[in-house]
Each structure stands twice: as C-alpha cells, then as structure tokens.
PDB file of N, CA and C in Angstrom:
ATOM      1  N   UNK A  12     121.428 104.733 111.456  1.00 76.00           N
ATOM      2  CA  UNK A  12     120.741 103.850 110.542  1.00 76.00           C
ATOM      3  C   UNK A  12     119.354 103.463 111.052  1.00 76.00           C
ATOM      4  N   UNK A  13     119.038 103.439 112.242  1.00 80.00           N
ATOM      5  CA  UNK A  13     117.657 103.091 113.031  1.00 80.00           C
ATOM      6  C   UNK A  13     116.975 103.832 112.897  1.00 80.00           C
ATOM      7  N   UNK A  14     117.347 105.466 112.332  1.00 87.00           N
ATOM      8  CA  UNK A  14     116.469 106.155 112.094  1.00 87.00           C
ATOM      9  C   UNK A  14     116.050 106.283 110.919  1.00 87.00           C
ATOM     10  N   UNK A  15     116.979 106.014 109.829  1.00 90.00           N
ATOM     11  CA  UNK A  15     115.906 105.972 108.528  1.00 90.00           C
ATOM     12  C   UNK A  15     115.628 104.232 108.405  1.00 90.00           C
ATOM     13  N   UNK A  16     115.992 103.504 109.052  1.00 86.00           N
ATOM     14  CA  UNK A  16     114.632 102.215 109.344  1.00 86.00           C
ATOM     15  C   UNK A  16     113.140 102.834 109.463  1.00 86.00           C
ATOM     16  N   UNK A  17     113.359 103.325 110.914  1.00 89.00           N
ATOM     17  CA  UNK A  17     112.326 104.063 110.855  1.00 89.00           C
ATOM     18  C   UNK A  17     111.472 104.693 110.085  1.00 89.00           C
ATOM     19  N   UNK A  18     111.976 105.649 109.221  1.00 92.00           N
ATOM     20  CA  UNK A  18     111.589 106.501 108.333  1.00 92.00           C
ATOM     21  C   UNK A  18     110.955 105.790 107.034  1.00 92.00           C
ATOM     22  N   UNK A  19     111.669 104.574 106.736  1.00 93.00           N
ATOM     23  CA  UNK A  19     111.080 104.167 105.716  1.00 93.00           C
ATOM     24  C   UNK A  19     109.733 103.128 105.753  1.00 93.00           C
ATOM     25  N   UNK A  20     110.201 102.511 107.307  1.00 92.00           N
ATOM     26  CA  UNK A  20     109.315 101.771 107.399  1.00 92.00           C
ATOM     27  C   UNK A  20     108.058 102.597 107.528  1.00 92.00           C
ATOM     28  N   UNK A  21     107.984 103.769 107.927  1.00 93.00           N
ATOM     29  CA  UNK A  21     106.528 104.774 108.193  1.00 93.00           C
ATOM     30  C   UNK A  21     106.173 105.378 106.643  1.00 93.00           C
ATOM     31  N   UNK A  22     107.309 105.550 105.852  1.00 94.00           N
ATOM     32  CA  UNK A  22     106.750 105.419 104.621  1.00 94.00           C
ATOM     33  C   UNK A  22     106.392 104.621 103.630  1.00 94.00           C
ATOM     34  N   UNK A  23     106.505 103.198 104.519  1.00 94.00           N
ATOM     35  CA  UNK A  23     105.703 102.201 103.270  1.00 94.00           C
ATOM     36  C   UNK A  23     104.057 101.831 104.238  1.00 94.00           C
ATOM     37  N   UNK A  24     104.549 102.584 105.597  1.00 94.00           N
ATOM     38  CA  UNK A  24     102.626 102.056 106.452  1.00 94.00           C
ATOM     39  C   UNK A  24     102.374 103.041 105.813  1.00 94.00           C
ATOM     40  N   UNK A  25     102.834 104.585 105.464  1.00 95.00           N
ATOM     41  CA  UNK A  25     101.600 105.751 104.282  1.00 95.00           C
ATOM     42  C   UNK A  25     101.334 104.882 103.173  1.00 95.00           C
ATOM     43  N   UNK A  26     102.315 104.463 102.568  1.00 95.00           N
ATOM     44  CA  UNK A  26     101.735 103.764 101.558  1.00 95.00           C
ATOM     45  C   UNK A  26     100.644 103.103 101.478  1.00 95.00           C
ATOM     46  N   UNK A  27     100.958 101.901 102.279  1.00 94.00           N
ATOM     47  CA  UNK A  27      99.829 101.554 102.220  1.00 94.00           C
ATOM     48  C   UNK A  27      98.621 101.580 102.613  1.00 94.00           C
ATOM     49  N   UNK A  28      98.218 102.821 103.465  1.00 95.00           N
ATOM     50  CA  UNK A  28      97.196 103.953 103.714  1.00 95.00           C
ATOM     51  C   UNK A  28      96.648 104.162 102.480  1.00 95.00           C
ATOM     52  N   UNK A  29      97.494 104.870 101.788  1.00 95.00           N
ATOM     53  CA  UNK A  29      96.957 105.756 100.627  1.00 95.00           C
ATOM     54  C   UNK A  29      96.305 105.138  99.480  1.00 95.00           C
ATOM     55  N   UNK A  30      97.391 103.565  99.353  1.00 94.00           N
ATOM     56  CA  UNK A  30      96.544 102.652  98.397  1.00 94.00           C
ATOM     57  C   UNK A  30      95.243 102.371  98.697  1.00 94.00           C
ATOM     58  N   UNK A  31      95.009 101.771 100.179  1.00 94.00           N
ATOM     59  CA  UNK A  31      93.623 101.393 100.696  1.00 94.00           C
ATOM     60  C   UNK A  31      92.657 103.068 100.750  1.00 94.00           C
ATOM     61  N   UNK A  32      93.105 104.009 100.827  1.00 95.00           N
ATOM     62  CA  UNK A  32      92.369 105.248 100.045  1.00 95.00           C
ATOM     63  C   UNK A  32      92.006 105.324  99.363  1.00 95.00           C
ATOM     64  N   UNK A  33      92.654 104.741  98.363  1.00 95.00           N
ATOM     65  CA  UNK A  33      92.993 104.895  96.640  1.00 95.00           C
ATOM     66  C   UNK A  33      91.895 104.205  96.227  1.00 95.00           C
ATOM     67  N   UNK A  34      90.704 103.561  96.781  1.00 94.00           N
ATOM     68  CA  UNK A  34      90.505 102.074  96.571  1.00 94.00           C
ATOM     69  C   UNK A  34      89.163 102.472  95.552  1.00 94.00           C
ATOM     70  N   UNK A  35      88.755 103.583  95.967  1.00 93.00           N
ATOM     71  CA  UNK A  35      87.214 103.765  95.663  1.00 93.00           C
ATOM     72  C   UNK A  35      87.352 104.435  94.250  1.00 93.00           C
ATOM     73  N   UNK A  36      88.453 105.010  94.259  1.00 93.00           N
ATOM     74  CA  UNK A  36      88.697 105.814  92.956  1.00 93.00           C
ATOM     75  C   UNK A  36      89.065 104.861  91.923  1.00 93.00           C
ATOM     76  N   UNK A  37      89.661 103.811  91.628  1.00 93.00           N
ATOM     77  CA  UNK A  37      89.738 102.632  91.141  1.00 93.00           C
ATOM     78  C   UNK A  37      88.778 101.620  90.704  1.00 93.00           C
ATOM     79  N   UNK A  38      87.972 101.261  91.559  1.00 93.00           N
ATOM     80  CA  UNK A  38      87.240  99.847  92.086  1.00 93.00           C
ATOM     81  C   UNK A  38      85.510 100.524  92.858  1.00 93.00           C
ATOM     82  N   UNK A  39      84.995  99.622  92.030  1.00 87.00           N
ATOM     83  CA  UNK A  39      83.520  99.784  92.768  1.00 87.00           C
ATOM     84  C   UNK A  39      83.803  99.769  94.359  1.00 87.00           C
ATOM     85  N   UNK A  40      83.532  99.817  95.216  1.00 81.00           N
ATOM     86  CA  UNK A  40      83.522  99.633  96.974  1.00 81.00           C
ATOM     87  C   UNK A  40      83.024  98.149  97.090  1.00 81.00           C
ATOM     88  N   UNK A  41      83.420  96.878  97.554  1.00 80.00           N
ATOM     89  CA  UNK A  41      83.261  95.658  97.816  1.00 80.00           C
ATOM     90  C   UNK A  41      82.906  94.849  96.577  1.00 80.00           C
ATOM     91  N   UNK A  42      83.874  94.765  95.357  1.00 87.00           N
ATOM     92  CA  UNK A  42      83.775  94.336  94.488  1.00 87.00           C
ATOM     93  C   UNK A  42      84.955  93.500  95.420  1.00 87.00           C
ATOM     94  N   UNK A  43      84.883  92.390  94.558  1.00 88.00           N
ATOM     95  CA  UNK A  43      85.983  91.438  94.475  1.00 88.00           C
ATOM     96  C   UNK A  43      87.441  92.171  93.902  1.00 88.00           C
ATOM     97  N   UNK A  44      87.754  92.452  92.989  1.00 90.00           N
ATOM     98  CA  UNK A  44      88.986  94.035  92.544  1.00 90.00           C
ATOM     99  C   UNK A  44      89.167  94.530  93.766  1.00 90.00           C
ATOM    100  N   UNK A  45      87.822  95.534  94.182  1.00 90.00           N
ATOM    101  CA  UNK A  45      88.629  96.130  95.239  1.00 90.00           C
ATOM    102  C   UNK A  45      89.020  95.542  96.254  1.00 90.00           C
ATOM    103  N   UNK A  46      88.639  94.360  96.755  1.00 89.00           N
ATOM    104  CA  UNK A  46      88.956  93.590  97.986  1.00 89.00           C
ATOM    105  C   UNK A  46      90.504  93.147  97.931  1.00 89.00           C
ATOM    106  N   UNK A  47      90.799  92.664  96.857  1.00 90.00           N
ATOM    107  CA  UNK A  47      91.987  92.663  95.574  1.00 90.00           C
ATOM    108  C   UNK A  47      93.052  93.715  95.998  1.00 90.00           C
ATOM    109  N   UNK A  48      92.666  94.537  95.750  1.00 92.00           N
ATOM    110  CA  UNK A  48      93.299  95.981  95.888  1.00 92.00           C
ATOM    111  C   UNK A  48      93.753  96.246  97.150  1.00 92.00           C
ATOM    112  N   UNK A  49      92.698  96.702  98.162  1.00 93.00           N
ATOM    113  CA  UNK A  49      92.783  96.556  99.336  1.00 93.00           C
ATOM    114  C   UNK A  49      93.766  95.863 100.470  1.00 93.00           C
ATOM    115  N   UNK A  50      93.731  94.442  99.664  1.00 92.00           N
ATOM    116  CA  UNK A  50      94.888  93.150 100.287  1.00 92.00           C
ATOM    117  C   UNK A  50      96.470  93.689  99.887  1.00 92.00           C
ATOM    118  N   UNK A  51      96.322  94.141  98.595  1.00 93.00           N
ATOM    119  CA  UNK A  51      98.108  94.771  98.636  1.00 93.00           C
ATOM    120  C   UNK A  51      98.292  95.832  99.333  1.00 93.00           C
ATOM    121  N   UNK A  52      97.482  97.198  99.610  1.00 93.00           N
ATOM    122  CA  UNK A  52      97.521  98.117 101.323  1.00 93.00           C
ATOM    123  C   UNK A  52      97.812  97.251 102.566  1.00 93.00           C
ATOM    124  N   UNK A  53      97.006  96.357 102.627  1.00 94.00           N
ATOM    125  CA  UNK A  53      97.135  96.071 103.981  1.00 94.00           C
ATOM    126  C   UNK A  53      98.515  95.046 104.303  1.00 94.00           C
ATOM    127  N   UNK A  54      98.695  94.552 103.073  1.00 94.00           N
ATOM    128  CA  UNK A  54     100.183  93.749 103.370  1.00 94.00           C
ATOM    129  C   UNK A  54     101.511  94.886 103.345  1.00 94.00           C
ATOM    130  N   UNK A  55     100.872  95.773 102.445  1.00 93.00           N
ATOM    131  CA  UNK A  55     102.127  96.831 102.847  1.00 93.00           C
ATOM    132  C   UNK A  55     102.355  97.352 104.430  1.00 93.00           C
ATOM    133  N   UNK A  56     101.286  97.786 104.984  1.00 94.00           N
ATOM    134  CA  UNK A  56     100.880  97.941 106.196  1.00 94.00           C
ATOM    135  C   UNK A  56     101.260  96.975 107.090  1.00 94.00           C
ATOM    136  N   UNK A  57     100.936  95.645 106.733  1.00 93.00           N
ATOM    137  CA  UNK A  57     101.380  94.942 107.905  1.00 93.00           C
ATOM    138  C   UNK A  57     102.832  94.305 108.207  1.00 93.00           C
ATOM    139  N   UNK A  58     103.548  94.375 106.949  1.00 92.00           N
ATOM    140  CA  UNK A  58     105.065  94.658 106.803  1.00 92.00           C
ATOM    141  C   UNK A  58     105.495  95.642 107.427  1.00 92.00           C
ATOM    142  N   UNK A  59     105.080  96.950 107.424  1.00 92.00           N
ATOM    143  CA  UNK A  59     105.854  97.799 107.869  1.00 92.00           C
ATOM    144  C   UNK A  59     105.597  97.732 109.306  1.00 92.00           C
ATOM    145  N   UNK A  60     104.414  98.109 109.706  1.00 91.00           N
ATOM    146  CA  UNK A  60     104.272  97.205 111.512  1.00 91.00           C
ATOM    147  C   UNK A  60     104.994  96.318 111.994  1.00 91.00           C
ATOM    148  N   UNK A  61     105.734  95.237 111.216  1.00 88.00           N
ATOM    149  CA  UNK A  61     106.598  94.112 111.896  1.00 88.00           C
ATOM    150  C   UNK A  61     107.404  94.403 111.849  1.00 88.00           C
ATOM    151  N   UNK A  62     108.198  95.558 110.781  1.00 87.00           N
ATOM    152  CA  UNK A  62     109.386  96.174 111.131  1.00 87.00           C
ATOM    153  C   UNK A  62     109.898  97.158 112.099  1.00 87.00           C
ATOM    154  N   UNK A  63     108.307  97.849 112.287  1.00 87.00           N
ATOM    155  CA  UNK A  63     108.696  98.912 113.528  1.00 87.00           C
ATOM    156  C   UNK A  63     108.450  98.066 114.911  1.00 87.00           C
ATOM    157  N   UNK A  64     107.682  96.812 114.930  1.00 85.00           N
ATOM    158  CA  UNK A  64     108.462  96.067 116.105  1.00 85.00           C
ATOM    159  C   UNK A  64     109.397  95.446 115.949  1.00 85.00           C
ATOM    160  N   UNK A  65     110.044  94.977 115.095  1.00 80.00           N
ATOM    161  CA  UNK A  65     111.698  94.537 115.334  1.00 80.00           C
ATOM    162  C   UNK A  65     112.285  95.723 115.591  1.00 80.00           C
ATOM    163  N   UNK A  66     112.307  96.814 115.316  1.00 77.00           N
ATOM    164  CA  UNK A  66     113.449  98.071 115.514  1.00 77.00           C
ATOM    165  C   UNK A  66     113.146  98.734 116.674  1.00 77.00           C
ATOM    166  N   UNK A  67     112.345  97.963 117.455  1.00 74.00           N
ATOM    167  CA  UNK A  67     111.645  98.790 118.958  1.00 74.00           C
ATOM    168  C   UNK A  67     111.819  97.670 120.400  1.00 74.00           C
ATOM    169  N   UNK A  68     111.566  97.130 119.465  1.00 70.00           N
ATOM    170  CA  UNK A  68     111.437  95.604 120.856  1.00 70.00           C
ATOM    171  C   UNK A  68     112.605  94.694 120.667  1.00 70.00           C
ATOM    172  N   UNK A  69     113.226  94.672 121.656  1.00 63.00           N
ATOM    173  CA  UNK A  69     114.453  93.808 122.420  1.00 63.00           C
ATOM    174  C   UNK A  69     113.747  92.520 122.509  1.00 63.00           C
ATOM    175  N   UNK A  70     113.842  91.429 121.469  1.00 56.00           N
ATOM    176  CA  UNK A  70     113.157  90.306 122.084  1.00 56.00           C
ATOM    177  C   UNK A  70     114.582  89.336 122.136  1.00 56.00           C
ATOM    178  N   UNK A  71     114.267  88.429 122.966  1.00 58.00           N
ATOM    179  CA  UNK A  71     116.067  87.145 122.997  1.00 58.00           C
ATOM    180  C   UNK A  71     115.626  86.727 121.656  1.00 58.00           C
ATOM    181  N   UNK A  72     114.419  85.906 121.447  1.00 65.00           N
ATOM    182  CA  UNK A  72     114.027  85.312 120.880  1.00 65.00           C
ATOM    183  C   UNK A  72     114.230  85.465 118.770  1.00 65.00           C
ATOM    184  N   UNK A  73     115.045  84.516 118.132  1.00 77.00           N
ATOM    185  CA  UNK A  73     115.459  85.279 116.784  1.00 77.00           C
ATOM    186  C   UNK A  73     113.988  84.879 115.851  1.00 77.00           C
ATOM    187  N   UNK A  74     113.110  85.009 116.691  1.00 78.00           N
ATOM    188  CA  UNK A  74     112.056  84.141 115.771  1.00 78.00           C
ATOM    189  C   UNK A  74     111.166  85.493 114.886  1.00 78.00           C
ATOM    190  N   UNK A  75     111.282  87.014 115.876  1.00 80.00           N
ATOM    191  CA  UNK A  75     110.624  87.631 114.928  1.00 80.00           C
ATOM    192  C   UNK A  75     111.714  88.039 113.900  1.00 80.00           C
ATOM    193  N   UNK A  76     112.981  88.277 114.372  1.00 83.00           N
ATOM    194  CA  UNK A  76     113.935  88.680 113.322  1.00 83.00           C
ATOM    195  C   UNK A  76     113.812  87.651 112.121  1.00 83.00           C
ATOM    196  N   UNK A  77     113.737  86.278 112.430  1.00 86.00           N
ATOM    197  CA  UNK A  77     113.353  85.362 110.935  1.00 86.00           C
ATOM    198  C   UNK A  77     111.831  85.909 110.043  1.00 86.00           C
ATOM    199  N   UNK A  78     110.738  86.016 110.693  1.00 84.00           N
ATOM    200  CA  UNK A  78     109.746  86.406 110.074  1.00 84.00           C
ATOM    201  C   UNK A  78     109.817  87.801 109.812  1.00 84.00           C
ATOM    202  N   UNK A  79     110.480  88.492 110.165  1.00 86.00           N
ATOM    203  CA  UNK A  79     110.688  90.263 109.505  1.00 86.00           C
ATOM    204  C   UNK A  79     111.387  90.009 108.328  1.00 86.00           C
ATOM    205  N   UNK A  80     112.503  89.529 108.206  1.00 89.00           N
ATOM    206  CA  UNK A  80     113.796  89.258 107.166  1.00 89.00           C
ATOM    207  C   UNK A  80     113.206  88.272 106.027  1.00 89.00           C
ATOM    208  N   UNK A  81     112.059  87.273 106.139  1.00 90.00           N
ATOM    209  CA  UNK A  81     111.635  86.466 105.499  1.00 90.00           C
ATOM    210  C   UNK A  81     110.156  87.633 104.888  1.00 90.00           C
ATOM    211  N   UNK A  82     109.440  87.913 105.387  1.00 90.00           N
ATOM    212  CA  UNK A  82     108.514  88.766 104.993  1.00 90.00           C
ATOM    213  C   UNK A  82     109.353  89.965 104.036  1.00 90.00           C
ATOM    214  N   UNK A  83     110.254  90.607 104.360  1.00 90.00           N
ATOM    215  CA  UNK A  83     110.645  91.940 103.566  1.00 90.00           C
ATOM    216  C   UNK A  83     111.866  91.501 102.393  1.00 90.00           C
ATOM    217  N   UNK A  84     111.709  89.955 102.643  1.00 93.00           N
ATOM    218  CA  UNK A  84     112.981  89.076 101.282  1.00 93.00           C
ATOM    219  C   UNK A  84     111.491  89.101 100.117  1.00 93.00           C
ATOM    220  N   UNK A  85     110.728  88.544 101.082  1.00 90.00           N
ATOM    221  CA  UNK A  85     109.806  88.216  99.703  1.00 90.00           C
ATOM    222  C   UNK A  85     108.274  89.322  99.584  1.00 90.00           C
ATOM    223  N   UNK A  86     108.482  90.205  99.839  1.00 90.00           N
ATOM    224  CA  UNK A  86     107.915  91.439  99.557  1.00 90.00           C
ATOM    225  C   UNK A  86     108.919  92.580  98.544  1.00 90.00           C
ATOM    226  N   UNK A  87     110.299  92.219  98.770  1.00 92.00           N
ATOM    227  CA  UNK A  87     111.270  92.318  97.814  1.00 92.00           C
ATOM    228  C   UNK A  87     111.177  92.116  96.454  1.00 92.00           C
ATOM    229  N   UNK A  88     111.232  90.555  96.763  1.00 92.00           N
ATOM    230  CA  UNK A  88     111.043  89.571  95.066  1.00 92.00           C
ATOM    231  C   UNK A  88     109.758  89.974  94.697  1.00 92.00           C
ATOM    232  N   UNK A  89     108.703  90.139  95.384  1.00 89.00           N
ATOM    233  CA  UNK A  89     107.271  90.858  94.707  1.00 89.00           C
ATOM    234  C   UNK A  89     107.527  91.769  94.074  1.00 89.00           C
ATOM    235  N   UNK A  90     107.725  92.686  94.777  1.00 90.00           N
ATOM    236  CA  UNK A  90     108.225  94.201  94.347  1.00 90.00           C
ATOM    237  C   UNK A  90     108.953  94.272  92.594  1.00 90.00           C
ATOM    238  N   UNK A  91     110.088  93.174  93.303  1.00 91.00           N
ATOM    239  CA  UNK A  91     110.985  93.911  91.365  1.00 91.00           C
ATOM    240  C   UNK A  91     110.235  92.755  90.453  1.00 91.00           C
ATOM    241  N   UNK A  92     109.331  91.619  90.986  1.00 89.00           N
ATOM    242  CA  UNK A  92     108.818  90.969  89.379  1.00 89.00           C
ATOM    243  C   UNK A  92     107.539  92.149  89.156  1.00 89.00           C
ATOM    244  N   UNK A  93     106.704  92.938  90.024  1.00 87.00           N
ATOM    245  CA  UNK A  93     105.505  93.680  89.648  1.00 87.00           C
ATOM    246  C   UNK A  93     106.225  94.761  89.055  1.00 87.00           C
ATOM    247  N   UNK A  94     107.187  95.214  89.171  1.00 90.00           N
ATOM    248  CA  UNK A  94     107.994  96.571  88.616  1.00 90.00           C
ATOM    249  C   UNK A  94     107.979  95.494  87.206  1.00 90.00           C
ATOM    250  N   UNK A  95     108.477  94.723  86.882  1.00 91.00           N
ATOM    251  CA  UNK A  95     109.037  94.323  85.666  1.00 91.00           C
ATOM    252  C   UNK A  95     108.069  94.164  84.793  1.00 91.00           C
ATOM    253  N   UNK A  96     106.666  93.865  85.264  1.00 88.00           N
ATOM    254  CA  UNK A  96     105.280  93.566  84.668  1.00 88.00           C
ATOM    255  C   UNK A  96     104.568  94.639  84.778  1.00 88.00           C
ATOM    256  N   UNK A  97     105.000  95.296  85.130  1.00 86.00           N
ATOM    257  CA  UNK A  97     103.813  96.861  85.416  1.00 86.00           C
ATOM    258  C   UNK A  97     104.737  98.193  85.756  1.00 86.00           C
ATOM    259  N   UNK A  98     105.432  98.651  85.167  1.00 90.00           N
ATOM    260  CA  UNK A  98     106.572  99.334  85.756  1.00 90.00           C
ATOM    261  C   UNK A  98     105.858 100.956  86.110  1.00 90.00           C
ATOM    262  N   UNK A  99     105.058 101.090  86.593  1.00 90.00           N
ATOM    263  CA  UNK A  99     104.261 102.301  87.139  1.00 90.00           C
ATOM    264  C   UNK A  99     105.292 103.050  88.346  1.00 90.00           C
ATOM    265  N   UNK A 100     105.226 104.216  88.346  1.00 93.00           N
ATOM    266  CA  UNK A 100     106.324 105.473  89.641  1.00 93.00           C
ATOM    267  C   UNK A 100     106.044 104.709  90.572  1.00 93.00           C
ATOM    268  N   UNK A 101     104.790 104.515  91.281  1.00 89.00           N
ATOM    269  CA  UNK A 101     104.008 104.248  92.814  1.00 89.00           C
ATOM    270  C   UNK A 101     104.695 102.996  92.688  1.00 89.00           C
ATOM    271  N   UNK A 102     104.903 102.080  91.932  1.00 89.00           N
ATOM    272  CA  UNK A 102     105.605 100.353  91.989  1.00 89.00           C
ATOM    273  C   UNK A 102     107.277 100.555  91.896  1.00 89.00           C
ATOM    274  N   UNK A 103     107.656 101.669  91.719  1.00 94.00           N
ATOM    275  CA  UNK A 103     109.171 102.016  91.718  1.00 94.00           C
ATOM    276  C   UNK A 103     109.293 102.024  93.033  1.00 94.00           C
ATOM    277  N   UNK A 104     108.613 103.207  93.414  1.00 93.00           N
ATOM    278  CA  UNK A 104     108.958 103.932  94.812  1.00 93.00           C
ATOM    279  C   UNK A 104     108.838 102.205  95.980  1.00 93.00           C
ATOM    280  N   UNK A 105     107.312 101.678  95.717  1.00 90.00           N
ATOM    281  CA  UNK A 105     107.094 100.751  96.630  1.00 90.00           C
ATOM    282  C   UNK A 105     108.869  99.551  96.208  1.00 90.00           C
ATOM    283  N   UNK A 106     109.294  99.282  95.155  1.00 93.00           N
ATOM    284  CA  UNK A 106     110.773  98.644  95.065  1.00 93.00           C
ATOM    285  C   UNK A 106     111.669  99.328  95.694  1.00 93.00           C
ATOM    286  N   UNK A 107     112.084 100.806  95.142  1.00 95.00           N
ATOM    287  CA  UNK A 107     113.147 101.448  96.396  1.00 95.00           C
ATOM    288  C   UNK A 107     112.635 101.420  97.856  1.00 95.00           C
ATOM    289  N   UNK A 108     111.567 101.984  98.085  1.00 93.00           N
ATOM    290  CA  UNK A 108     111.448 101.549  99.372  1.00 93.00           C
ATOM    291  C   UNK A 108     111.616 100.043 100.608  1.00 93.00           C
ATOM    292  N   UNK A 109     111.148  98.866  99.535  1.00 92.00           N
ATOM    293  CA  UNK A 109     111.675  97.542 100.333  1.00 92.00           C
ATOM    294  C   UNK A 109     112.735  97.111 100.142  1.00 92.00           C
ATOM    295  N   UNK A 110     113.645  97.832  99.199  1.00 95.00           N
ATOM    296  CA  UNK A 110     114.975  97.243  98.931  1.00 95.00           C
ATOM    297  C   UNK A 110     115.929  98.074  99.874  1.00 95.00           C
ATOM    298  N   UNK A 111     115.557  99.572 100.488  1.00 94.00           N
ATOM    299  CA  UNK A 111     115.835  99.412 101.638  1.00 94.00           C
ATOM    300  C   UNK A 111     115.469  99.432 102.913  1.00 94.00           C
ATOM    301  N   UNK A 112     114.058  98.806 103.357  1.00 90.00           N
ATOM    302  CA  UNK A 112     113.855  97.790 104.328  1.00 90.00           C
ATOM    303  C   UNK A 112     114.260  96.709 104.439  1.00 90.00           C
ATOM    304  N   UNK A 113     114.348  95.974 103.263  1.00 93.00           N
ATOM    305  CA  UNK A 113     115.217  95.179 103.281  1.00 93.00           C
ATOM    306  C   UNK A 113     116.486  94.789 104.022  1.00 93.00           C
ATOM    307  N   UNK A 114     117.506  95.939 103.494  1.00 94.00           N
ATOM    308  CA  UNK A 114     118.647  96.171 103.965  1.00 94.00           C
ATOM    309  C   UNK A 114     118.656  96.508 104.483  1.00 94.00           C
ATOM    310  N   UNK A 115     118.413  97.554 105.311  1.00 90.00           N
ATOM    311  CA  UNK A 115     118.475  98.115 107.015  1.00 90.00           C
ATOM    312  C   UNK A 115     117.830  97.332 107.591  1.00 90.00           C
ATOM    313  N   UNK A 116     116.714  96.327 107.407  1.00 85.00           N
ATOM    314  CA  UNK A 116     116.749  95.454 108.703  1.00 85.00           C
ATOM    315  C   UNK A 116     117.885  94.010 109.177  1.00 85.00           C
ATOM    316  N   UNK A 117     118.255  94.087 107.660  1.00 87.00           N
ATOM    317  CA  UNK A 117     119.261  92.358 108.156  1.00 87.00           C
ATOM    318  C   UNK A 117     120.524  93.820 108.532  1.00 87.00           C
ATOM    319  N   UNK A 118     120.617  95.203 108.456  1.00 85.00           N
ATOM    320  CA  UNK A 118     121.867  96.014 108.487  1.00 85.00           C
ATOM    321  C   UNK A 118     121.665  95.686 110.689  1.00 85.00           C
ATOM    322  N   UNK A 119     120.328  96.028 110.769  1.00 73.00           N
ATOM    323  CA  UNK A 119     120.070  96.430 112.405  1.00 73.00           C
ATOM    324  C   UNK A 119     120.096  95.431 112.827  1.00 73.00           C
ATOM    325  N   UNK A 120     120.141  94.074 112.132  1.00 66.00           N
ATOM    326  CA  UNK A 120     119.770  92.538 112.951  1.00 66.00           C
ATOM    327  C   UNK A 120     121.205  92.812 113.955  1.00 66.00           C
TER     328      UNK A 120
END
C-alpha cells in the first residue's frame, strides 16, 4: 500500500506541474487569473510534498500526521464540491486521485 501512496502522491505533484504549465495557455502571464490559477498548482504540489514526507519520515511526533490528514480531508471536500460545479476529466481525475490520498494516508497512519 506505501507504494501506490507513493504513486499517487507523485501523480498529483505532476499535476500540479502541468496545471502551473498550463498557465500561459489559459491566462495572460501575471494577470491576477493567472496568479489565481497558479495557486491551485501549487497547493496541489504542496499537498503532495507533505504526503511524501509523512510516508518517508518516522517522526514520534502525531503533529505532521494531523496536518497531512487535515490538509488531504479538505482538499477532498474541495475536490468533490469543484467536480459538482465544474465537472471537467482533469477535476475527476484531481477527485479520484485525493480520495485516494486520502485513504491511503489515514490507511498508512
């Protein structure tokens, strides 16, 4: 199971690569939109980074396991209200994908 943690968590940091790629094709370059834009890449990104240090690092401490499990609960609830308001493939995939980060990380806690 640690390994498709893994796996998924490296496919929501592409993700959100590709969105912050995506940015120019969309959005003037330093418009307010794209800055906009930009901020949902990099929160994808920085979610998935806190998951590949919980699934790497032995800490005693349950304080990052609360902020991993609290970050990927409510990157969750983002996920299925933007699916419900915008139901686009790329907003599917980004829902299957945190629904199971989600679950494989409270699975690895």
């Amino acid at each position: 199971m640690q390994t498709v943690h893994l796996i998924v968590s490296l496919c929501l940091m592409v993700l959100g690569i590709v969105h912050i790629l995506a940015t120019p094709r969309f959005y003037p370059l330093f418009s307010k939109e794209s800055m906009w834009f930009i901020s949902g890449g990099l929160a994808l990104f920085n979610g998935a980074t806190l998951n590949l240090i919980m699934a790497n690092v032995s800490l005693e401490s349950a304080a990052l396991q609360y902020l991993c499990h609290g970050n990927n609960v409510l990157l969750l609830l983002f996920s299925f209200v933007f699916v419900r308001i915008y139901p686009k493939p790329q907003l599917k995939l980004l829902l299957i994908l945190m629904l199971m980060e989600t679950l494989l990380g409270f699975w690895n806690a």
